[in-house]
Coordinates of C-alpha atoms and ligand atoms in Angstrom, one line a residue:
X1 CA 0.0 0.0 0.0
X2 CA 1.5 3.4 -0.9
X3 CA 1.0 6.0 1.1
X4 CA -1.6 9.0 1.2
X5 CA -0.4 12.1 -1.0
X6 CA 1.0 14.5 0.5
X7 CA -1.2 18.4 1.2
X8 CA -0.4 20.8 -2.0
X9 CA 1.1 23.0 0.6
X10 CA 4.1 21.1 1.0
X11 CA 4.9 21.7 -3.2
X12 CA 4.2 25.4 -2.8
X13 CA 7.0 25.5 0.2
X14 CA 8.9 23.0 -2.2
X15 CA 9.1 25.4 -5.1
X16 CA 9.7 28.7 -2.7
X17 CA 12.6 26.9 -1.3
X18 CA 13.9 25.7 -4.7
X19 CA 13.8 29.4 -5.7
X20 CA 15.7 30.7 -2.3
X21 CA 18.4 28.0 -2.2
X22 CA 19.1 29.1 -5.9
X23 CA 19.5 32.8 -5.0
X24 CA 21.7 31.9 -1.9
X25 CA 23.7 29.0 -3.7
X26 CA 23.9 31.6 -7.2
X27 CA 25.7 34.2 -5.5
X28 CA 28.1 32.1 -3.0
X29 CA 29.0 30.3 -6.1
X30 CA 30.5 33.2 -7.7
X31 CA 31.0 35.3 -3.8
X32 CA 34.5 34.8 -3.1
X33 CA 35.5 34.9 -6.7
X34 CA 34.1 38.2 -6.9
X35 CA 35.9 39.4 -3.8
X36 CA 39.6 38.5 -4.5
X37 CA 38.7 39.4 -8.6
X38 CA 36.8 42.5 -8.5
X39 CA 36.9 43.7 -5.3
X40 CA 41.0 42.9 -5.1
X41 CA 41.0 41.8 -1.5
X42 CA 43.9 39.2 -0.7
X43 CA 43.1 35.5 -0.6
X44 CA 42.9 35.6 2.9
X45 CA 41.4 38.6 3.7
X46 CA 38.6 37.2 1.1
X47 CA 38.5 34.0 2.8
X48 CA 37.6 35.6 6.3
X49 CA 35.1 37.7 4.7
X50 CA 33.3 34.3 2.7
X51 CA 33.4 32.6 6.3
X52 CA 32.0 35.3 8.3
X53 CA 29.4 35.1 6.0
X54 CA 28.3 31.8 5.7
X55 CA 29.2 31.2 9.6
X56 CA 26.5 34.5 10.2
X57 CA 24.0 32.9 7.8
X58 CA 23.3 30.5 10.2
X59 CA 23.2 31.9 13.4
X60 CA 20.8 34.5 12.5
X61 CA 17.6 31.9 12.1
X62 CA 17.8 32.3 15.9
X63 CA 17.4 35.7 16.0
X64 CA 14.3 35.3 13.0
X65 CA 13.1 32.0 15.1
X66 CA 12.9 34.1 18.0
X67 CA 10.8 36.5 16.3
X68 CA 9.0 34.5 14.4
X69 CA 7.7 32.6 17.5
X70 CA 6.9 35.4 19.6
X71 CA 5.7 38.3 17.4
X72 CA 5.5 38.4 13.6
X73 CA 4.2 34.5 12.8
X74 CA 6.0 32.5 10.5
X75 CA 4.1 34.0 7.2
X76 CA 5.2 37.2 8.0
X77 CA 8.9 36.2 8.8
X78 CA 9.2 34.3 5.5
X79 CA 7.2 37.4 3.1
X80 CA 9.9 40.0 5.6
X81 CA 13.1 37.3 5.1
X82 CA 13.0 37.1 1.2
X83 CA 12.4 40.6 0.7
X84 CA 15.4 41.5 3.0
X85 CA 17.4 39.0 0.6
X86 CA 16.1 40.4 -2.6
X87 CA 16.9 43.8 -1.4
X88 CA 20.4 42.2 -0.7
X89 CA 21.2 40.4 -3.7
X90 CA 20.6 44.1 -5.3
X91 CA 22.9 45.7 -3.4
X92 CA 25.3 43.1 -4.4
X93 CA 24.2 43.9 -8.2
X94 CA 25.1 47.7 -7.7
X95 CA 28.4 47.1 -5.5
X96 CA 29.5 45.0 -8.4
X97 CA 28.1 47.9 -10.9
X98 CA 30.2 50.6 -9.4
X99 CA 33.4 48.9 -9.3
X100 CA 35.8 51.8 -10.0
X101 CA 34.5 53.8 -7.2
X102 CA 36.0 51.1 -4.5
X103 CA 34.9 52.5 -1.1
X104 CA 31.0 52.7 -2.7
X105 CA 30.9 49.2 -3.9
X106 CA 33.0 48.0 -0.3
X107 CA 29.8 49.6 1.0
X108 CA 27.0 48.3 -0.7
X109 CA 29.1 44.9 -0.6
X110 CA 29.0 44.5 3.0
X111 CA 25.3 46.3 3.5
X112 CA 24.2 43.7 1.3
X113 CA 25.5 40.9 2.8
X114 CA 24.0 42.3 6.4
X115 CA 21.0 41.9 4.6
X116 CA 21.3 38.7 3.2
X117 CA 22.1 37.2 6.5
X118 CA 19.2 38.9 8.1
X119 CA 17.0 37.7 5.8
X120 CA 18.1 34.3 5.6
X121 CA 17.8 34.2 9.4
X122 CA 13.9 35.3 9.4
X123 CA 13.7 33.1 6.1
X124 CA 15.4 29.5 6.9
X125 CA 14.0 28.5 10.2
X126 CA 10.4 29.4 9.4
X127 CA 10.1 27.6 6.1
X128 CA 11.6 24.5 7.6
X129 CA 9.2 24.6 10.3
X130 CA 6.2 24.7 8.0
X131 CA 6.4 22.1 6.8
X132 CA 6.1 19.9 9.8
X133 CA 2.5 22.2 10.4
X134 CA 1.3 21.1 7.7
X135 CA 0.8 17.8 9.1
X136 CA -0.8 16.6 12.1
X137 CA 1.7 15.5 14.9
X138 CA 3.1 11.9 14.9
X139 CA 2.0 12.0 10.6
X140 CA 4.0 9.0 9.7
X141 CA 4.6 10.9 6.4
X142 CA 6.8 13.8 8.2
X143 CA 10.2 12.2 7.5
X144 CA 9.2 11.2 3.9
X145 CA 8.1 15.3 4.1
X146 CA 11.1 16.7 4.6
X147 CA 13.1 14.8 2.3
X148 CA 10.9 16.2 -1.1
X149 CA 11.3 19.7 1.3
X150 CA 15.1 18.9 0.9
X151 CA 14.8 17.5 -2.6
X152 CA 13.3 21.4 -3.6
X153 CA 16.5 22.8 -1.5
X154 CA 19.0 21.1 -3.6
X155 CA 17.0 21.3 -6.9
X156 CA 18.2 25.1 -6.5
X157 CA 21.2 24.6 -4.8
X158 CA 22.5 22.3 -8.1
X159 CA 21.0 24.5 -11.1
X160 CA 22.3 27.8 -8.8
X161 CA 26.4 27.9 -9.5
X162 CA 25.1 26.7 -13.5
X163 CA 23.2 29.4 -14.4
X164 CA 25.1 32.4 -11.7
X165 CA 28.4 31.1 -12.2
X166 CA 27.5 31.2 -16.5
X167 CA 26.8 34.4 -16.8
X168 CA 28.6 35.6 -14.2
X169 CA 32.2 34.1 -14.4
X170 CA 33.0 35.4 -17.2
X171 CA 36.8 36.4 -16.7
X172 CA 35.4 39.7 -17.0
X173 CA 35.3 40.9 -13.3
X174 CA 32.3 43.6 -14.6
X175 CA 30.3 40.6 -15.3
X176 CA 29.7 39.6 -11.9
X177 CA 26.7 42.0 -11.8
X178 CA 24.8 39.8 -13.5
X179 CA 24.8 36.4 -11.6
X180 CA 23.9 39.1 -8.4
X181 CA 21.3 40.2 -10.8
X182 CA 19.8 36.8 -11.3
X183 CA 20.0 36.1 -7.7
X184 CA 18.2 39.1 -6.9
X185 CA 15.5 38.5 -9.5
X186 CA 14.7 34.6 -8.3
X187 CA 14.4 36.1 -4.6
X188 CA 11.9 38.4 -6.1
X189 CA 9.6 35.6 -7.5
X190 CA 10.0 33.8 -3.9
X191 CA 8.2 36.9 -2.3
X192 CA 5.7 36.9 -5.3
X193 CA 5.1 32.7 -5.6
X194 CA 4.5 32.9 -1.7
X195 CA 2.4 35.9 -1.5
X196 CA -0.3 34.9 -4.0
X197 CA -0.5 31.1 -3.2
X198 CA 0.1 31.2 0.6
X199 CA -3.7 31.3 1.3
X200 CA -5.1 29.0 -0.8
X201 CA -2.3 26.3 0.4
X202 CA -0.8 27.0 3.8
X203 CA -3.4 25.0 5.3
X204 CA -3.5 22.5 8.5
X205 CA -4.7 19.2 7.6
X206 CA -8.2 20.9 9.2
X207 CA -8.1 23.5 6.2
X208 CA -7.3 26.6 8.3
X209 CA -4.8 28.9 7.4
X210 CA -1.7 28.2 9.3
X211 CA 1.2 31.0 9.9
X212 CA -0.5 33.6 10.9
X213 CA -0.6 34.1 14.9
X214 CA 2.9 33.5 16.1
X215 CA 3.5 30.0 17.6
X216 CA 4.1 31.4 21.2
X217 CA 0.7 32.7 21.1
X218 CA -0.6 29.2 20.0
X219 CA 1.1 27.1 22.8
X220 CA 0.8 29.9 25.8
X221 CA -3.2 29.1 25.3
X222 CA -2.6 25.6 26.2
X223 CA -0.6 26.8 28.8
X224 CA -3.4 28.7 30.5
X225 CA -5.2 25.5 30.4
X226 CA -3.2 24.9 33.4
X227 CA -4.6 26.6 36.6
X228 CA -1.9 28.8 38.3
X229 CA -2.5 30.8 41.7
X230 CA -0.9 34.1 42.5
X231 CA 2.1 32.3 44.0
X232 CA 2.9 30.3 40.7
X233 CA 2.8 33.6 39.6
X234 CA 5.3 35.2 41.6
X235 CA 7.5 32.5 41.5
X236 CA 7.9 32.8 38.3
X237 CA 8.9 36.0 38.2
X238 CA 11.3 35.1 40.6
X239 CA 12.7 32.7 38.5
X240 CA 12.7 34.6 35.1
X241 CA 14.6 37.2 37.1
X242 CA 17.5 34.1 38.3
X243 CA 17.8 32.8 35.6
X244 CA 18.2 36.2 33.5
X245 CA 21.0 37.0 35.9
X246 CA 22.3 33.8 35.7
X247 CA 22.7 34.1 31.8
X248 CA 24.1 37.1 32.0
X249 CA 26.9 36.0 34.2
X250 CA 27.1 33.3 31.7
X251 CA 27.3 35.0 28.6
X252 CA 29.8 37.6 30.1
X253 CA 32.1 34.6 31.4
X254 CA 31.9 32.9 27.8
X255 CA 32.4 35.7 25.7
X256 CA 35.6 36.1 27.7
X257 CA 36.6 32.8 27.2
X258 CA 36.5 32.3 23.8
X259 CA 37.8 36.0 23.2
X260 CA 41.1 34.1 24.5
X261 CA 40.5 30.9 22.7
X262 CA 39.6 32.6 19.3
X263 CA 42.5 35.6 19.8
X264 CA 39.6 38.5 19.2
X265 CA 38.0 36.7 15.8
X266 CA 34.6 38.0 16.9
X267 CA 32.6 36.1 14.8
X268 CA 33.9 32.8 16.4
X269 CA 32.9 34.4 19.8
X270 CA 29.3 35.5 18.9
X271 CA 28.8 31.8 17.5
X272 CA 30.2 30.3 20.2
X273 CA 29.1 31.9 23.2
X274 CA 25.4 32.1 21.4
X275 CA 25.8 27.7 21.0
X276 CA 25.9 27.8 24.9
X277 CA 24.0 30.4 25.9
X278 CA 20.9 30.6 23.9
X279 CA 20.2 26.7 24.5
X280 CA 20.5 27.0 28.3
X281 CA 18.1 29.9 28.6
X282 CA 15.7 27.5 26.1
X283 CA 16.1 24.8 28.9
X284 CA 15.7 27.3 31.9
X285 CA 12.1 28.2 30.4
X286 CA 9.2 27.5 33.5
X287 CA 6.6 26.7 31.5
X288 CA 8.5 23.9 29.8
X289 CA 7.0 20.9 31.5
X290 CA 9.6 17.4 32.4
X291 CA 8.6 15.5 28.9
X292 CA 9.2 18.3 27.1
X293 CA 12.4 19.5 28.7
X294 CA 13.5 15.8 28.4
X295 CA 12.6 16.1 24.1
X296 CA 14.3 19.4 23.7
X297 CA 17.4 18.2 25.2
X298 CA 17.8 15.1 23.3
X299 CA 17.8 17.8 20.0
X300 CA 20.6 19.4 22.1
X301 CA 22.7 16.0 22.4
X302 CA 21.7 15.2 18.9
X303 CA 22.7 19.0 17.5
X304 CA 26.3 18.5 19.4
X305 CA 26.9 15.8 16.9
X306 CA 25.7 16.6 14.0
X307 CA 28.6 19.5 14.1
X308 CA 30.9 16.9 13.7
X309 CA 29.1 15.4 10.3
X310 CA 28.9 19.0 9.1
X311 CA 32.4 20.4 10.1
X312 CA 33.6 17.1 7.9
X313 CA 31.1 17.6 5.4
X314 CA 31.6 21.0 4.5
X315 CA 35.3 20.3 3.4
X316 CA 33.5 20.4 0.4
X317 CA 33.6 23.8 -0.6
X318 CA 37.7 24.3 0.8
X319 CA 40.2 21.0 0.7
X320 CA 38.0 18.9 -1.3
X321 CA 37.8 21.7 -4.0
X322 CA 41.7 21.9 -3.6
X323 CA 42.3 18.3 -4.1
X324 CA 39.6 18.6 -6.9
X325 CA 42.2 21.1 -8.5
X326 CA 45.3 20.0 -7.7
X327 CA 45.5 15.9 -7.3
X328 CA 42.8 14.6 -9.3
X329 CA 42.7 14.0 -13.0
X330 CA 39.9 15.7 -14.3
X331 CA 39.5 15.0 -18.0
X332 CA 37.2 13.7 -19.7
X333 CA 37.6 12.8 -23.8
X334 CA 40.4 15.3 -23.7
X335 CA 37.9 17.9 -21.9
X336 CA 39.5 19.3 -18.2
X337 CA 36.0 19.7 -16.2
X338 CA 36.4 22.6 -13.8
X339 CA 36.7 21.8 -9.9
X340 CA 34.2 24.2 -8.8
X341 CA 31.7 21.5 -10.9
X342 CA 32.7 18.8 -8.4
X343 CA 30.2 21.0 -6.3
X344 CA 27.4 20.3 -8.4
X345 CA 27.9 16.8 -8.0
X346 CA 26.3 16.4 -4.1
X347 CA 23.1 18.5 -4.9
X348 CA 22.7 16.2 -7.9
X349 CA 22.5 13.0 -6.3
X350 CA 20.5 14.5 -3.7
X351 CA 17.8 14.9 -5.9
X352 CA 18.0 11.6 -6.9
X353 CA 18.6 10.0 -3.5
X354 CA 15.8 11.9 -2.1
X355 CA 13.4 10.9 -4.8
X356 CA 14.4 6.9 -3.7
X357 CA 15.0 7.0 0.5
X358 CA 10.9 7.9 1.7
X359 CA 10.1 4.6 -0.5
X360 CA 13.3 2.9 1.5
X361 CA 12.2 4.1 4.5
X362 CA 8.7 2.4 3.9
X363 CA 9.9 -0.7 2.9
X364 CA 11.2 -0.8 6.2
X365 CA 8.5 0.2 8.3
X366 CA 6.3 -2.1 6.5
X367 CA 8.7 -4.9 8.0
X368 CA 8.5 -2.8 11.4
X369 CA 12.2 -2.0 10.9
X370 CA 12.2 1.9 10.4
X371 CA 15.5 3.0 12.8
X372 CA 14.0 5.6 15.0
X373 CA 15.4 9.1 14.0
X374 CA 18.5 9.5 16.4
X375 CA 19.8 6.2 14.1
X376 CA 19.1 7.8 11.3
X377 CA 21.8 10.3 12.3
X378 CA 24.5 7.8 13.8
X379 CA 23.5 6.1 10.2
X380 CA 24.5 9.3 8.5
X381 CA 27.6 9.7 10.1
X382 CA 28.8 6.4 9.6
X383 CA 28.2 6.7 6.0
X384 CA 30.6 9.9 6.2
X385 CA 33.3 7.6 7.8
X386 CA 33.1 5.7 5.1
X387 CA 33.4 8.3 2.4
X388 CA 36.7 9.5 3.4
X389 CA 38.1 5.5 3.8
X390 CA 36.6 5.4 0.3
X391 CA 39.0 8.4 -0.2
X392 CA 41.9 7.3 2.0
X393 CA 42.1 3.9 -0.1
X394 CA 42.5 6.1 -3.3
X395 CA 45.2 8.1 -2.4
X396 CA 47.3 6.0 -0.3
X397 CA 50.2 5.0 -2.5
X398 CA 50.3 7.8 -4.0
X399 CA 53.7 9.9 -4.8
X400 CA 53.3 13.8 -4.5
X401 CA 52.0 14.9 -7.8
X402 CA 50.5 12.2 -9.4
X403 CA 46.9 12.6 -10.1
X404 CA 44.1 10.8 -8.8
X405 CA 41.1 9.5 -11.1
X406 CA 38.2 11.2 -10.4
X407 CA 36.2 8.4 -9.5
X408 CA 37.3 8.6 -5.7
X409 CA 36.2 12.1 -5.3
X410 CA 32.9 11.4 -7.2
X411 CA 32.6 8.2 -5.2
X412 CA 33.6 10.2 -1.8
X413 CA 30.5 12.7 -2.4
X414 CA 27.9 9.9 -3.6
X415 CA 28.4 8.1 0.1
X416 CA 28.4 11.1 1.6
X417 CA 24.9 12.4 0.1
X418 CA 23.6 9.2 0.8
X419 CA 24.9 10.5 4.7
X420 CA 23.6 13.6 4.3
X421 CA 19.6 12.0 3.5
X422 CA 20.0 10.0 6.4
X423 CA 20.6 12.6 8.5
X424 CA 20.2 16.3 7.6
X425 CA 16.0 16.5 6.5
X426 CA 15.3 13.3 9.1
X427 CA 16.8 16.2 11.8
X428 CA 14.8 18.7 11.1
X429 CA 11.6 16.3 10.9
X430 CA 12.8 15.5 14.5
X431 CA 13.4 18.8 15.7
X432 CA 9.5 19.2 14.7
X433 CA 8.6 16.4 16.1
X434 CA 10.1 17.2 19.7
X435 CA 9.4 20.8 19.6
X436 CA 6.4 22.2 21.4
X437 CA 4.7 24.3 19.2
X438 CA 5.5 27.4 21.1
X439 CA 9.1 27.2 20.3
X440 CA 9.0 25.7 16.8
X441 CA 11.5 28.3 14.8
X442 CA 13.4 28.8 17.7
X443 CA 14.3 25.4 18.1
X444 CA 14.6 25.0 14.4
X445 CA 16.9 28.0 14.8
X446 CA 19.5 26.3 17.2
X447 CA 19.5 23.7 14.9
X448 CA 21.1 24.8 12.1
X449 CA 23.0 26.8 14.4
X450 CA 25.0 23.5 14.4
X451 CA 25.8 24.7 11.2
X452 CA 27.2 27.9 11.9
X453 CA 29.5 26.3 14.7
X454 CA 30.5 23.2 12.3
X455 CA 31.1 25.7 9.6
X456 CA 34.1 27.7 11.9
X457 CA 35.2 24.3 12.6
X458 CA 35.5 22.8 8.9
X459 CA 37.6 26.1 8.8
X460 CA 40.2 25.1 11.0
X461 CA 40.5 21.5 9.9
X462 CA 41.2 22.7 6.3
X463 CA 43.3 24.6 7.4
X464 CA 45.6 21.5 8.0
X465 CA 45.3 20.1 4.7
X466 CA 49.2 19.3 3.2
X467 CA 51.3 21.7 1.8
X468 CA 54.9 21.5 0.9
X469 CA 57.6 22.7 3.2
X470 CA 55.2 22.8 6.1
X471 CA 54.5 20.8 9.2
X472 CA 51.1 20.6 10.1
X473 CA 50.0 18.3 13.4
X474 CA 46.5 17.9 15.2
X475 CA 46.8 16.8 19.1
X476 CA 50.6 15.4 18.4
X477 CA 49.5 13.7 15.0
X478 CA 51.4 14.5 12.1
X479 CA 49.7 15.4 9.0
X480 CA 52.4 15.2 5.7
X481 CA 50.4 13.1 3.2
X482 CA 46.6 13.3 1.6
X483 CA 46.1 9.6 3.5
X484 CA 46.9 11.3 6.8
X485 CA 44.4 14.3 6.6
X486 CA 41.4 12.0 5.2
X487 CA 42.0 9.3 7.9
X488 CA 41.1 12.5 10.6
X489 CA 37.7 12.6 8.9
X490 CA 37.5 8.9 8.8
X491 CA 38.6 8.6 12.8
X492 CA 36.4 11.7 13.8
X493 CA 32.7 11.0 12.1
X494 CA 33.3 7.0 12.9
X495 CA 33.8 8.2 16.8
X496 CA 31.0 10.4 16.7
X497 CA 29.0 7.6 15.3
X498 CA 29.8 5.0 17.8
X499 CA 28.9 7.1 20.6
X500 CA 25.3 8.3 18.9
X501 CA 24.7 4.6 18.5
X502 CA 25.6 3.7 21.8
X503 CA 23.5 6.6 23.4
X504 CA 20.1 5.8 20.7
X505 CA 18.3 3.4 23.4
X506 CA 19.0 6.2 26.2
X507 CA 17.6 8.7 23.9
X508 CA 14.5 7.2 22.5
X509 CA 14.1 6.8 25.9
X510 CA 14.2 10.0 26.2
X511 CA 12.1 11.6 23.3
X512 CA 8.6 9.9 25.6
X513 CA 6.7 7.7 22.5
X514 CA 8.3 10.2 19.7
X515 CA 10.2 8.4 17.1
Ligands
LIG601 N1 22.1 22.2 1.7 C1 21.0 22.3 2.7 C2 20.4 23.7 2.7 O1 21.0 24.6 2.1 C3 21.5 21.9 4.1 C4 22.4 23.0 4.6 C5 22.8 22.6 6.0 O2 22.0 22.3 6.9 N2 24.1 22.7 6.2 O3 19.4 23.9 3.3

């Protein structure tokens, strides 16, 4: 027996997040390319500027999840989030007009990118939690849900560096405009495709419009269901007061810390001290009652690990593009493909994977063997073990060099998106499913806030991929060969799968009946 179609909403979100991803994914394609090309920074200057970036994008869906949740609603975050972005995306198309007037277009640049990443931050969280609202809680389809939600992602995140990078990596650094351009116009049809259609298909499985009050408003009603004296009352007020103090202290004595650890890079400090902080005060909330304090906290555990998966996966974009360019043969019937395309590749087989796993998924419930969802991420990172043994076997005799056939890296990325369905759009089904309703794009907000920590992280462990002449070490192990820096990938998901498998019973356990 197949199961029941899915509600037409879920292809309106599908088709506003195809058009989003493209507009972010079309201009990070051709971002730091336009910084060291046509803005002349330095490699490394550029470099901080790229990770800043894509380290802010996803720490702000806190900030929007916050709002969101308490006072604009998630229709009003999304219609706000992508007009921000379009706005920004134009900025970037006039920075990269006005390139002989260099402080102007430094201007625009970096008002545009403030922009982007606000919007993204109202934008992200609030899309990915509609979908869950679509359905009615426990819907066996949710998992199956998010994975065509994720399929629409990467639809735009493949076609994005095409088309942008086409037209706007040109060799001409005055062409650049015109990928921006695109961006900005495909962020414009998000605001308009969402806008027109939202009412007719933004529906609960009831039929009534969904989006509209914020979620806080929503859950504090089933609160009040609860009887509370004037005591309770107090109390409470006690506590909010403690515990505001208490974060305080705690933010103060963080920010500090990793103002030491991360010698004054204040971006690393904001994501940092934010990972600790905003979860806590998430936890110290009074009205949260012991199952659902128990729920949230097993997204906590399950977000610590997934920055390990991420931090590994996200060598994508920096040593797996420079072993793309430098180590592997990339010809084809005499043709050189470029390494940028090898980024093409995991959105590709994303769509492809995504289109096969809900049916996998069912075949295994049917037989009452559906892993619950916290073994759906060891899963995931076990399969990103084994992309970079996959890797590790093809460069291990190796001299320094010789080129590697293409295969390995193509191979590398296929396991790994395989990984990557297993875990990334089964997480955020959980994170709906253990959410109470009251703090659904807040919590969806902390989740990819793994992101933004994993993304500092796969930062620093490219930073110890081989290079002539230099000795590189992590904890007293030496780094000199391409074997040696895959086999820390291979060592560091493997461990951080074992110990997510080990803790699954304790954590179902946890998660009270919610799979
Ligand atoms: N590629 C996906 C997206 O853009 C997942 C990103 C992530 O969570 N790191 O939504």
């Amino acid at each position: 027996m197949s199961s029941p179609r899915h509600p037409k909403g879920l292809y309106l979100i599908f088709a506003t997040s195809t058009a989003e991803r493209f507009s972010y994914y079309g201009m990070r394609a051709i971002f730091i390319l336009f910084l060291t090309q046509a803005l002349l920074f330095d490699t490394e200057k550029a470099a901080s500027i790229y990770g800043s970036y894509t380290g802010l994008v996803y720490l702000t869906p806190l900030i929007g999840g916050y709002i969101a949740d308490k006072y604009w609603g998630i229709r009003r975050s999304i219609f706000w989030g992508a007009v921000m972005m379009a706005a920004g995306q134009f900025l970037m198309f006039f920075s990269a007009s006005m390139l002989e007037s260099v402080s102007m277009s430094h201007a625009l640049m970096y008002s545009g990118l403030a922009l982007l990443i606000l919007g993204n931050g109202c934008f992200k969280p609030t899309v990915s939690t509609l979908v869950g609202q679509l359905y009615e809680p426990n819907d066996k389809r949710l998992d199956a849900a998010y994975t065509i939600f994720y399929m629409g992602v990467n639809v735009g995140s493949f076609l994005a560096p095409l088309v942008c990078g086409y037209f706007g990596e040109t060799g001409d650094p005055h062409d650049f405009k015109w990928g921006f351009l695109i961006a900005g116009i495909v962020t414009l049809l998000v605001v308009l495709l969402f806008e027109t259609q939202k009412n007719k298909y933004i529906v609960s499985p009831a039929g009534e419009q969904i989006g509209i009050v914020p979620d806080a408003k929503t859950g504090a009603k089933q609160e009040k269901e609860q009887p509370s004296t004037a005591a309770d009352v107090a109390k409470r007020k006690k506590e909010k007061r403690t515990n505001g103090l208490m974060l305080c202290g705690l933010t103060v004595l963080l920010g500090v810390l990793f103002y030491k650890l991360f010698a004054g890079d204040w971006v690393s400090v904001g994501i940092f001290t934010a990972c600790i902080v905003l979860p806590t005060s998430i936890l110290l909330d009074g009205s949260l009652t012991k199952i659902e304090r128990s729920r949230i906290f097993v997204i906590y555990i399950i977000a610590f690990f997934v920055i390990f998966f991420w931090a590994a996966y996200e060598q994508a974009g920096a040593s797996l593009t420079l072993f793309a360019a430098e180590q592997t043969d990339r010809t084809i019937l005499g043709w050189d493909m470029p390494a940028s395309w090898f980024q093409s590749f995991n959105p590709f087989f994303v769509v492809i994977l995504a289109a096969v796993m809900p049916g996998v998924w069912r075949a295994f419930d049917k037989r009452g063997m559906e892993p619950a969802s916290p073994t759906k991420q060891a899963i995931g990172l076990l399969l990103l073990s084994l992309g970079y043994l996959v890797i590790c076997f093809g460069v291990k005799d190796v001299q320094p060099g010789v080129k590697v056939s293409m295969l390995w890296l193509v191979g590398l990325y296929f396991i790994h998106t395989m990984g990557e369905i297993c875990l990334s759009p089964i997480g955020l089904s959980m994170v709906n499913k253990l959410t109470p309703v009251r703090f659904a794009s807040l919590m969806m907000g902390i989740w990819y806030m793994s992101n933004a920590a994993a993304n500092k992280f796969a930062g620093v462990l490219s930073g110890l991929y081989p290079e002539a002449g230099k000795v590189k070490s992590l904890l007293g192990y030496r780094i000199e060969t391409m074997f040696d820096f895959f086999l820390i990938f291979v060592v560091m998901s493997a461990a951080a799968s074992l110990i997510l498998f080990l803790l699954t019973k304790k954590l179902q356990r946890m998660m009270h009946g919610v799979r």
